[in-house]
mmCIF file of C-alpha atoms in Angstrom:
data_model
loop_
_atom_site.group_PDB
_atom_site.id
_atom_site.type_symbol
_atom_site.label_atom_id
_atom_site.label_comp_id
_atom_site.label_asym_id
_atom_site.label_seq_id
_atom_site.Cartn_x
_atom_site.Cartn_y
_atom_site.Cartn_z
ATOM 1 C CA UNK A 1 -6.282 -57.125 24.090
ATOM 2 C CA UNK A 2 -3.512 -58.175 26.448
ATOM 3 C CA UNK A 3 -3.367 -61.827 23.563
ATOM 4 C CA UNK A 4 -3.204 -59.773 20.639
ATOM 5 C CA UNK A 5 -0.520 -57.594 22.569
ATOM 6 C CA UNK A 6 1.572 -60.969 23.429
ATOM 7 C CA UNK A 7 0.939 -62.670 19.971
ATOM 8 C CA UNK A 8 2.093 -59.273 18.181
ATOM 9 C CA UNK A 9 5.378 -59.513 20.454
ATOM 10 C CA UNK A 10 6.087 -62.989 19.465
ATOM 11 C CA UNK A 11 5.545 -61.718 15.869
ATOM 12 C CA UNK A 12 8.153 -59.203 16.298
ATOM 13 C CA UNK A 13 10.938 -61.157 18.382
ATOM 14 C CA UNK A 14 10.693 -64.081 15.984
ATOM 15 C CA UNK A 15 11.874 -61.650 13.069
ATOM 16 C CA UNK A 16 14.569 -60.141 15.256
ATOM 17 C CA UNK A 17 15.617 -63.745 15.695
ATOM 18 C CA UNK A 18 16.323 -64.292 12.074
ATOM 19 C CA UNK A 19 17.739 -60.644 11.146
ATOM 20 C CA UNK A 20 21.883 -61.304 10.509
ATOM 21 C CA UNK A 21 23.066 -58.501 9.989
ATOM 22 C CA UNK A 22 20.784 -56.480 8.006
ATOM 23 C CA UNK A 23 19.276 -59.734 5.843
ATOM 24 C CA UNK A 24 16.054 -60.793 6.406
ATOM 25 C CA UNK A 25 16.657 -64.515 6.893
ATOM 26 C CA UNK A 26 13.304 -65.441 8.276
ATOM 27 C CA UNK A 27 13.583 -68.744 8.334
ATOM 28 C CA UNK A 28 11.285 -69.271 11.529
ATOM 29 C CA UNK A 29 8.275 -67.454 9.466
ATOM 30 C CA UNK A 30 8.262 -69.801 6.830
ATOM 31 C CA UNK A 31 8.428 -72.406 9.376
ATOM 32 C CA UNK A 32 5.507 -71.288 11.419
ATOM 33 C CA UNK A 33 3.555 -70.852 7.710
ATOM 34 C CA UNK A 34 4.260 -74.424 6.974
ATOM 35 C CA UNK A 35 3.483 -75.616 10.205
ATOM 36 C CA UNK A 36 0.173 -73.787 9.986
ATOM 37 C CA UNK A 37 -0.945 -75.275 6.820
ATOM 38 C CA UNK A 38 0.170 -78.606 7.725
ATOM 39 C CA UNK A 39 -1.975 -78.295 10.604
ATOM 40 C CA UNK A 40 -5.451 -77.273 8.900
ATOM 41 C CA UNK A 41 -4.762 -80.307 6.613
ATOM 42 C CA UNK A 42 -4.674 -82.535 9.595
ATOM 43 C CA UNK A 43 -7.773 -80.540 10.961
ATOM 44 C CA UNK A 44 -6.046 -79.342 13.848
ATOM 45 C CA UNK A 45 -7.571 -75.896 14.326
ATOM 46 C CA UNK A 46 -7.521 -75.604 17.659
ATOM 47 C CA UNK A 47 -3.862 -75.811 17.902
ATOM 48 C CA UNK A 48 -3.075 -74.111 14.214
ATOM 49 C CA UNK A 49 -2.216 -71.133 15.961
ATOM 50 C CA UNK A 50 -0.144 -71.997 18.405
ATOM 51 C CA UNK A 51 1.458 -74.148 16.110
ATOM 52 C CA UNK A 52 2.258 -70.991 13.820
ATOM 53 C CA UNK A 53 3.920 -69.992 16.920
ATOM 54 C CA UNK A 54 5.787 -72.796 17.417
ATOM 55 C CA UNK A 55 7.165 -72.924 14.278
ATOM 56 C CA UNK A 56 8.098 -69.021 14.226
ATOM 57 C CA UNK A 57 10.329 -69.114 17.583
ATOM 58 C CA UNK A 58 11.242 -72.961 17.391
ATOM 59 C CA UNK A 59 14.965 -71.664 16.947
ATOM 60 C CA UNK A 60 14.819 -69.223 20.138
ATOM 61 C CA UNK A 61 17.178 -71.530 21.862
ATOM 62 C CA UNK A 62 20.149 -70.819 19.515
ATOM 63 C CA UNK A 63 20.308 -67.161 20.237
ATOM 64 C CA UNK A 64 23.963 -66.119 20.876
ATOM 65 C CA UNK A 65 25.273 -68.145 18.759
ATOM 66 C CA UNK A 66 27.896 -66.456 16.228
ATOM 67 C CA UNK A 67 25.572 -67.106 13.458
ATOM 68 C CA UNK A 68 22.283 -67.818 12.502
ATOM 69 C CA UNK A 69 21.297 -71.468 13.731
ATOM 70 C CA UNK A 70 20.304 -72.350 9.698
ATOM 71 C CA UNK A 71 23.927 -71.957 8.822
ATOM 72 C CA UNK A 72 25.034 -74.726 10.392
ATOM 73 C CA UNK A 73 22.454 -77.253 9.757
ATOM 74 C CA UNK A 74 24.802 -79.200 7.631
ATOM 75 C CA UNK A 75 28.239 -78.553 9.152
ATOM 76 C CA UNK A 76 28.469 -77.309 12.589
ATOM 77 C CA UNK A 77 31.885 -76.896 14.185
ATOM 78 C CA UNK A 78 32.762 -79.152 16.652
ATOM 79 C CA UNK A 79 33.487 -76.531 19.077
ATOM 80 C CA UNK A 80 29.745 -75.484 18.920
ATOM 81 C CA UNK A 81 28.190 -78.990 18.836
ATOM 82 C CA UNK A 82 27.258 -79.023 22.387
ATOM 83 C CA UNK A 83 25.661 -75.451 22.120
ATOM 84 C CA UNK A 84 23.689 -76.575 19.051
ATOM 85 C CA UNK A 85 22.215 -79.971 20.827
ATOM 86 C CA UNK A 86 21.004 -77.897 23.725
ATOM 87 C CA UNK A 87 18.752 -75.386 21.638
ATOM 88 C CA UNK A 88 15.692 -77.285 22.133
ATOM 89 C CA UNK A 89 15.980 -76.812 25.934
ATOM 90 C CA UNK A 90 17.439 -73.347 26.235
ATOM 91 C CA UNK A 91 13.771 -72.439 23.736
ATOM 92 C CA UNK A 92 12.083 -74.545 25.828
ATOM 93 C CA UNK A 93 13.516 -73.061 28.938
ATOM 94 C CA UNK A 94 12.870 -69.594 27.742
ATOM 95 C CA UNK A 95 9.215 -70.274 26.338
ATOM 96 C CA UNK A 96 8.083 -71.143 29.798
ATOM 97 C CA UNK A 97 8.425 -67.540 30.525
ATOM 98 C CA UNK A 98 6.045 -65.818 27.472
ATOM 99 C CA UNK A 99 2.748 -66.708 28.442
ATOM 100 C CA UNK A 100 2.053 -69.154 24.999
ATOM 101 C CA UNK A 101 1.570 -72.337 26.884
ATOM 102 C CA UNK A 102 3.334 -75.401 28.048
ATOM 103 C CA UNK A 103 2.792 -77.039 24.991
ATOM 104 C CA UNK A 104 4.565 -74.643 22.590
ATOM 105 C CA UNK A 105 7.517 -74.819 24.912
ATOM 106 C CA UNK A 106 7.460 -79.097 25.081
ATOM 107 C CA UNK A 107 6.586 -79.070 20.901
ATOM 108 C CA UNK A 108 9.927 -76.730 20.940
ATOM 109 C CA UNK A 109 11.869 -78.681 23.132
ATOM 110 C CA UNK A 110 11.531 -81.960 20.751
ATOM 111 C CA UNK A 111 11.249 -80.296 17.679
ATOM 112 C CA UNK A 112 14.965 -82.064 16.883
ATOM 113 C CA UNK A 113 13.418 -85.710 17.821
ATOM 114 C CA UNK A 114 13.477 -88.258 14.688
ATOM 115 C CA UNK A 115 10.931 -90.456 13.982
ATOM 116 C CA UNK A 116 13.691 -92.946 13.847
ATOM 117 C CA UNK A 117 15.059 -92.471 16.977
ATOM 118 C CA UNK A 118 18.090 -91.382 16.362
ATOM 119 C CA UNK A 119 16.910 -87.295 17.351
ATOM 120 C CA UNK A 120 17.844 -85.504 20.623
ATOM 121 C CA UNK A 121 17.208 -84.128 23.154
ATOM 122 C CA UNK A 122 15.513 -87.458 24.441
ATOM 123 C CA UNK A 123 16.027 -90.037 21.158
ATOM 124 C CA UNK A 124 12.474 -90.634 21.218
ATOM 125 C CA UNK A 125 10.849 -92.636 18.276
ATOM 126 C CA UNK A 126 7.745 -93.167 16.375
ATOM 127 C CA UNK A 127 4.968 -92.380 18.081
ATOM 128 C CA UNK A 128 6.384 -91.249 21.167
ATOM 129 C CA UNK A 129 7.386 -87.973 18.907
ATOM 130 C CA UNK A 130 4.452 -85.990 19.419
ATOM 131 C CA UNK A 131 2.750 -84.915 16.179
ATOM 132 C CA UNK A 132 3.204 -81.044 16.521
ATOM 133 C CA UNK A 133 6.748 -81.542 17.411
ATOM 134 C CA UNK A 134 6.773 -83.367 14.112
ATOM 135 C CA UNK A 135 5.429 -80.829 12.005
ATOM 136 C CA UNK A 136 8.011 -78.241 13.376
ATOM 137 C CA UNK A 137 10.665 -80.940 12.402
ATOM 138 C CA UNK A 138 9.523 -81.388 8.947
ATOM 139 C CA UNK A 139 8.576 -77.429 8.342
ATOM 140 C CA UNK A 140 12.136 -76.859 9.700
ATOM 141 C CA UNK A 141 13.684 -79.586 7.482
ATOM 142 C CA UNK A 142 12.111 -78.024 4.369
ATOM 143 C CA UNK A 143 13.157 -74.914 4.595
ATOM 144 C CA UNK A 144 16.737 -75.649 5.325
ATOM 145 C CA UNK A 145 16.520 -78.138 2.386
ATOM 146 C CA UNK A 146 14.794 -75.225 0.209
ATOM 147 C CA UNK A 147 17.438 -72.273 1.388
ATOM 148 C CA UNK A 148 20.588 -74.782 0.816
ATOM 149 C CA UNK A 149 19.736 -75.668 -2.814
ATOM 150 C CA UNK A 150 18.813 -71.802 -3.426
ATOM 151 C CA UNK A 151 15.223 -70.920 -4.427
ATOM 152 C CA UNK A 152 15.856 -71.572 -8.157
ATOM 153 C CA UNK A 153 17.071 -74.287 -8.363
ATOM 154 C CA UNK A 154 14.950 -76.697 -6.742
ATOM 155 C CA UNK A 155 11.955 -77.648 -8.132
ATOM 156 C CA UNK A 156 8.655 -78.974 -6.272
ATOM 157 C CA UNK A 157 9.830 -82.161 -7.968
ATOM 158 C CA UNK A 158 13.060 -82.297 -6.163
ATOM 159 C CA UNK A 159 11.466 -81.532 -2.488
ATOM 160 C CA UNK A 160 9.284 -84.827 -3.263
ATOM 161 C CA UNK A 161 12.193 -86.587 -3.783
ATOM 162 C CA UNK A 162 13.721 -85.135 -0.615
ATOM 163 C CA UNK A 163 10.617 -86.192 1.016
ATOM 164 C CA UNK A 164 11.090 -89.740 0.068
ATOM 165 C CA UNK A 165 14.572 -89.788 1.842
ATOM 166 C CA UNK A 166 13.030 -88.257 5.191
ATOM 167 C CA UNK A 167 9.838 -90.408 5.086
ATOM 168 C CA UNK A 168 9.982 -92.822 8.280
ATOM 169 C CA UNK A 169 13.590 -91.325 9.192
ATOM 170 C CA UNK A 170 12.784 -88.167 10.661
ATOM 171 C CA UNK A 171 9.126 -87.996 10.885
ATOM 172 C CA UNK A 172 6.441 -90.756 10.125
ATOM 173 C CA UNK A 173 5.581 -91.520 6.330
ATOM 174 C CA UNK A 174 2.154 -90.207 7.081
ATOM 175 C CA UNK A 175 3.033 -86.888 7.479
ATOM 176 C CA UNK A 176 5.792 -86.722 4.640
ATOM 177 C CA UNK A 177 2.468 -88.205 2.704
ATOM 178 C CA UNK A 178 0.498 -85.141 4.000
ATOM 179 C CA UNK A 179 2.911 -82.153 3.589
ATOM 180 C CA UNK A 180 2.939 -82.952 -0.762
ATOM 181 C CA UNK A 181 -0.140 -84.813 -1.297
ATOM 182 C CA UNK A 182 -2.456 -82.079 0.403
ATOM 183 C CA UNK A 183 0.014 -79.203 1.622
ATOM 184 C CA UNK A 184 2.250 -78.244 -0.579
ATOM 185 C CA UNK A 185 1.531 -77.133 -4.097
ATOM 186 C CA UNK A 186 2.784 -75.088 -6.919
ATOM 187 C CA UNK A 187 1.383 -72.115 -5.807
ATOM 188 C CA UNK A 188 2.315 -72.826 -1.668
ATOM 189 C CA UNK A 189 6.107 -73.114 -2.689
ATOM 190 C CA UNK A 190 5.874 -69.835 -4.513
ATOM 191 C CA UNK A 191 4.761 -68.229 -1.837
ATOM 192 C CA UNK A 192 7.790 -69.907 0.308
ATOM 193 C CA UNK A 193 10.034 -68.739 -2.449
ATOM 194 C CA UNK A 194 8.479 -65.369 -1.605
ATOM 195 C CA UNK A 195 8.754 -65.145 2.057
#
């Protein structure tokens, strides 16, 4: 009882993170969706759930900003750069308190690493990027690259071609190779052109 009462919560605080101003943006749902089926194609049921989670209040960190975090994944002002890059620790920070885990908080806190190194907060690389941090990077990529092209007019087509240009930069080939050769279908991105 008291898990369903604390899952139900997170539930309801990630879609009052992504309500501006009477739009739905929900943006962290179709994160945590994607980060859910990327993780039953990697067989990682234990942690499927938790990385749903993950991927629904990866953005916590960016509450109070003026806007929604998503519209300035392309061109932030300077004046909020500093606010932006600490995100991933103010979620963290604030994770520690909900009673989810350690783990969603750390996946949170490096969900902005790059498999190339060139992320924040720490500039890991490669394999120091831990995997679930890496599905939260690529589920958060997509849909930013999804919502900025507008739902039709980008094809599935298109987001393998996007994939190509991430692959090995911001999270390892093998996962790119995972999200559209066993994830992401026709009738998946429908239902993210739904959401």
């Amino acid at each position: 009882m008291k898990t369903e009462i604390i899952m139900d919560s997170v539930k309801v605080l990630s879609t009052i993170l992504d309500i501006e101003e009477d739009t739905k943006l929900l943006h962290g749902t179709r994160v945590g969706v994607v980060c859910a089926w990327i993780a039953e194609a990697l067989g990682l049921v234990a942690q499927q759930r938790w990385l749903y989670y993950s991927g629904l209040l990866h953005d916590i960190g960016a509450v109070g900003l003026p806007d929604h975090i998503t519209h300035y994944a392309w061109h932030a002002p300077s004046e909020l750069q500093s606010e932006i890059r600490a995100h991933p620790l103010k979620g963290m920070k604030l994770l520690t308190k909900i009673p989810l885990g350690t783990q969603v908080a750390e996946w949170v806190y490096l969900h902005h690493e790059r498999y190339d190194g060139r992320g924040y907060p720490l500039g890991l690389a490669e394999e120091d990027v831990p995997l679930q941090a890496q599905i939260i990077r690529i589920a958060d990529s997509l849909d930013l690259v999804i919502r900025s092209h507008g739902t039709n007019l980008l094809s599935l087509e298109l987001l393998k071609e996007w994939g190509r240009t991430v692959s090995g930069r911001e999270v390892s080939p093998a996962l790119v190779q995972v999200l559209f050769d066993e994830v992401l279908n026709e009738e998946r991105y429908q239902v993210l052109m739904l959401v």
